[in-house]
Amino acid sequence: QITLKESGPTLVKPTQTLTLTCTFSGFSLSTSEVAVSWIRQTPGKALEWLALIHWDDRERYSPSLQNRLTITKDTSKNQVVLIMTNMDPVDTATYYCAHRISYYGLDLWGQGTTVTVSS
Amino acid sequence: DIQMTQPPSTLSASVGDRVTITCRASQNINRYLAWYQQKPGKAPKLLISKASSLESGVPSRFGGSGSGTEFTLTITSLQPDDSATYYCQQYNSYPWTFGQGTKVEIK
């Protein structure tokens, strides 16, 4: 059974750096064709794809946020970490991580973690 | 970026109705289109990949079709549990993008 769970701060101040951790079980991120992605959902309910890391360490980022994002994986800990710098109130959202097999959609999602950016 | 458009934003239908939700891409995405169902307070749930491939465990009343720039999600007989917001997502090219969602309400 595959599960994913996001963790991190619920409140950050503007200009601070956000670090989110996705801890998963039931699969290995060293298995061919497997990837983990981060997606966020704003209070208005729009979904925005942020970043993806593949089993072979290839990384992909949203161009609009690329200069602020870093995605890494720790296969031994079954974790994927997303770092977002220079946080702004518009980054207030629920952040999800999700599992994916190549050529398919995001088939399993974490429960999400809500991050508020406010001074 | 590829823009995904889902008209209308809200759809109201009765139990037993056939419901069709449309998703249009601003450019050709082949068949790399996924559909998700989201209920309040929950994460999105994948229903369909590759435009028409139903995920395991998803009721057979859900179906997807289309290719290129026009796609549809059909619920053949709407059930009360189908009240939710439905999103399409293209994964043909980065950055992946989502439609704005169609909220399905039960009359």
Coordinates of C-alpha atoms in Angstrom, one line a residue:
Chain A
Q1 CA 0.0 0.0 0.0
I2 CA 1.4 3.3 -1.1
T3 CA 1.1 6.3 1.2
L4 CA 2.6 9.8 1.2
K5 CA 2.5 12.4 3.9
E6 CA 3.7 16.0 3.8
S7 CA 5.2 17.8 6.7
G8 CA 6.6 21.2 7.4
P9 CA 5.7 24.5 9.0
T10 CA 2.2 25.8 8.9
L11 CA 3.2 29.5 9.2
V12 CA 6.2 31.2 7.6
K13 CA 7.0 34.9 7.4
P14 CA 7.5 36.8 4.1
T15 CA 11.0 36.4 2.7
Q16 CA 11.6 33.2 4.7
T17 CA 12.5 29.9 3.2
L18 CA 10.0 27.0 3.3
T19 CA 11.1 23.4 3.6
L20 CA 8.6 20.7 3.1
T21 CA 9.2 17.0 3.4
C22 CA 7.2 14.2 1.7
T23 CA 7.7 10.9 3.6
F24 CA 6.4 8.0 1.7
S25 CA 6.0 4.2 2.0
G26 CA 5.0 1.3 -0.3
F27 CA 7.4 2.2 -3.1
S28 CA 11.0 3.0 -3.8
L29 CA 12.1 6.1 -5.6
S30 CA 15.0 4.1 -7.0
T31 CA 12.6 2.0 -9.0
S32 CA 12.5 2.7 -12.8
E33 CA 9.7 5.0 -14.0
V34 CA 8.7 6.2 -10.5
A35 CA 8.6 9.9 -9.7
V36 CA 7.3 12.2 -6.9
S37 CA 5.8 15.6 -7.6
W38 CA 4.8 18.6 -5.6
I39 CA 1.6 20.5 -6.4
R40 CA -0.1 23.3 -4.5
Q41 CA -3.7 24.4 -4.3
T42 CA -4.5 28.0 -3.5
P43 CA -7.4 29.1 -1.3
G44 CA -9.3 29.8 -4.5
K45 CA -8.9 26.1 -5.4
A46 CA -6.6 26.5 -8.4
L47 CA -4.1 23.6 -8.7
E48 CA -0.5 24.5 -9.6
W49 CA 2.2 22.0 -10.4
L50 CA 5.5 22.9 -8.8
A51 CA 8.2 20.3 -9.3
L52 CA 9.0 16.7 -10.0
I53 CA 11.9 14.3 -9.3
H54 CA 12.4 11.1 -11.1
W55 CA 13.9 7.8 -10.0
D56 CA 17.1 8.6 -11.9
D57 CA 17.4 12.0 -10.2
R58 CA 16.1 14.1 -13.1
E59 CA 14.4 17.2 -11.8
R60 CA 11.7 19.3 -13.4
Y61 CA 10.4 22.7 -12.2
S62 CA 7.7 25.1 -13.0
P63 CA 9.5 27.8 -15.0
S64 CA 7.6 30.6 -13.1
L65 CA 9.1 29.3 -9.8
Q66 CA 12.2 27.6 -10.9
N67 CA 14.6 30.2 -9.4
R68 CA 12.9 29.7 -6.0
L69 CA 12.5 25.9 -5.9
T70 CA 14.8 23.0 -5.2
I71 CA 13.6 19.4 -5.1
T72 CA 15.7 16.6 -3.7
K73 CA 15.3 13.0 -2.7
D74 CA 16.7 10.7 0.0
T75 CA 16.0 7.2 -1.2
S76 CA 17.3 5.6 2.0
K77 CA 14.8 7.6 4.1
N78 CA 12.0 7.4 1.5
Q79 CA 11.7 11.2 1.5
V80 CA 11.4 14.0 -1.0
V81 CA 12.1 17.5 0.1
L82 CA 10.9 20.7 -1.5
I83 CA 12.6 24.0 -0.7
M84 CA 11.0 27.3 -1.7
T85 CA 12.8 30.5 -1.0
N86 CA 11.7 34.0 -0.6
M87 CA 8.1 33.2 0.5
D88 CA 5.4 35.7 -0.2
P89 CA 1.7 35.8 1.0
V90 CA 0.7 34.7 -2.5
D91 CA 2.4 31.4 -1.7
T92 CA -0.2 30.7 0.9
A93 CA -1.7 27.3 -0.2
T94 CA -2.1 23.7 0.6
Y95 CA 1.0 21.8 -0.6
Y96 CA 0.7 18.2 -1.8
C97 CA 3.2 15.6 -2.8
A98 CA 2.1 12.8 -5.2
H99 CA 3.4 9.6 -6.6
R100 CA 3.6 9.0 -10.3
I101 CA 4.5 6.2 -12.8
S102 CA 5.7 7.4 -16.2
Y103 CA 3.0 8.1 -18.8
Y104 CA 0.3 8.2 -16.1
G105 CA -1.2 10.8 -14.0
L106 CA -0.5 11.5 -10.3
D107 CA -2.1 8.4 -8.9
L108 CA -1.6 8.8 -5.2
W109 CA -1.5 12.0 -3.2
G110 CA -0.6 12.9 0.4
Q111 CA -3.2 14.5 2.6
G112 CA -1.6 17.9 2.0
T113 CA -0.2 20.5 4.4
T114 CA -1.5 24.0 4.6
V115 CA 1.1 26.8 4.6
T116 CA 0.3 30.4 5.5
V117 CA 2.7 33.2 4.7
S118 CA 2.1 36.1 6.9
S119 CA 4.1 38.5 9.1
Chain B
D1 CA 2.7 27.1 -20.9
I2 CA -0.2 25.0 -22.1
Q3 CA -3.5 26.5 -20.9
M4 CA -6.2 24.1 -19.9
T5 CA -9.8 25.3 -20.0
Q6 CA -12.8 23.6 -18.4
P7 CA -16.1 25.2 -19.1
P8 CA -18.4 25.5 -17.2
S9 CA -17.1 26.1 -13.7
T10 CA -20.2 24.7 -12.2
L11 CA -22.6 22.1 -13.4
S12 CA -25.9 21.0 -11.8
A13 CA -27.5 17.7 -12.7
S14 CA -29.9 15.1 -11.2
V15 CA -29.1 11.7 -10.0
G16 CA -29.1 9.3 -12.9
D17 CA -28.3 12.0 -15.5
R18 CA -25.5 11.6 -18.0
V19 CA -22.9 14.3 -17.3
T20 CA -20.2 15.5 -19.7
I21 CA -17.3 17.7 -18.6
T22 CA -15.1 19.3 -21.2
C23 CA -11.5 20.1 -21.1
R24 CA -9.6 22.0 -23.9
A25 CA -5.9 22.4 -24.3
S26 CA -4.3 25.5 -25.9
Q27 CA -2.1 23.2 -28.0
N28 CA -1.8 19.5 -28.9
I29 CA -1.2 17.3 -25.9
N30 CA -1.7 14.0 -27.7
R31 CA -3.5 11.8 -25.1
Y32 CA -1.5 12.9 -22.1
L33 CA -4.5 14.0 -20.1
A34 CA -5.6 13.0 -16.6
W35 CA -8.8 13.6 -14.8
Y36 CA -9.1 14.1 -11.0
Q37 CA -12.0 14.2 -8.6
Q38 CA -11.7 16.3 -5.5
K39 CA -14.1 16.5 -2.6
P40 CA -13.9 19.2 0.1
G41 CA -11.0 18.9 2.5
K42 CA -9.5 16.0 0.5
A43 CA -6.7 15.6 -1.9
P44 CA -7.5 15.1 -5.6
K45 CA -8.1 11.5 -6.6
L46 CA -6.9 10.3 -10.0
L47 CA -9.8 8.9 -12.1
I48 CA -8.3 8.6 -15.6
S49 CA -4.9 8.7 -17.2
K50 CA -3.9 8.9 -20.9
A51 CA -7.3 10.4 -21.7
S52 CA -9.3 7.2 -21.3
S53 CA -7.5 4.7 -19.1
L54 CA -9.6 4.2 -16.0
E55 CA -7.8 3.8 -12.7
S56 CA -8.3 0.6 -10.8
G57 CA -11.2 0.9 -8.4
V58 CA -12.9 3.8 -10.2
P59 CA -16.5 3.0 -11.0
S60 CA -17.2 2.1 -14.6
R61 CA -19.7 5.0 -14.9
F62 CA -16.7 7.3 -15.3
G63 CA -15.2 7.4 -18.8
G64 CA -12.8 9.6 -20.7
S65 CA -12.3 10.4 -24.3
G66 CA -10.5 12.7 -26.7
S67 CA -7.1 13.5 -28.1
G68 CA -5.1 16.5 -29.3
T69 CA -6.9 19.5 -27.8
E70 CA -10.4 18.3 -26.9
F71 CA -11.2 16.0 -24.1
T72 CA -14.3 14.9 -22.2
L73 CA -15.0 13.2 -18.9
T74 CA -18.4 11.5 -18.9
I75 CA -20.4 10.2 -15.9
T76 CA -23.0 7.9 -17.4
S77 CA -25.4 7.9 -14.5
L78 CA -24.7 10.5 -11.9
Q79 CA -24.7 9.3 -8.3
P80 CA -24.9 11.4 -5.1
D81 CA -21.3 10.4 -4.2
D82 CA -20.1 12.1 -7.5
S83 CA -20.7 15.6 -6.1
A84 CA -17.2 17.0 -6.3
T85 CA -14.9 19.2 -8.3
Y86 CA -13.3 17.7 -11.4
Y87 CA -10.0 18.8 -12.7
C88 CA -8.2 17.9 -15.9
Q89 CA -4.4 18.0 -16.2
Q90 CA -2.0 17.8 -19.1
Y91 CA 1.3 16.0 -18.7
N92 CA 2.4 16.1 -22.3
S93 CA 5.0 18.8 -21.6
Y94 CA 6.4 20.7 -18.7
P95 CA 5.2 22.7 -16.9
W96 CA 2.2 20.4 -16.2
T97 CA -0.9 22.4 -16.0
F98 CA -4.4 21.9 -14.6
G99 CA -7.8 23.2 -15.7
Q100 CA -9.6 25.5 -13.3
G101 CA -12.1 22.7 -12.3
T102 CA -15.7 22.0 -12.9
K103 CA -17.9 21.7 -9.8
V104 CA -20.6 19.1 -10.2
E105 CA -23.6 19.7 -8.0
I106 CA -26.6 17.4 -7.5
K107 CA -30.0 19.0 -8.0

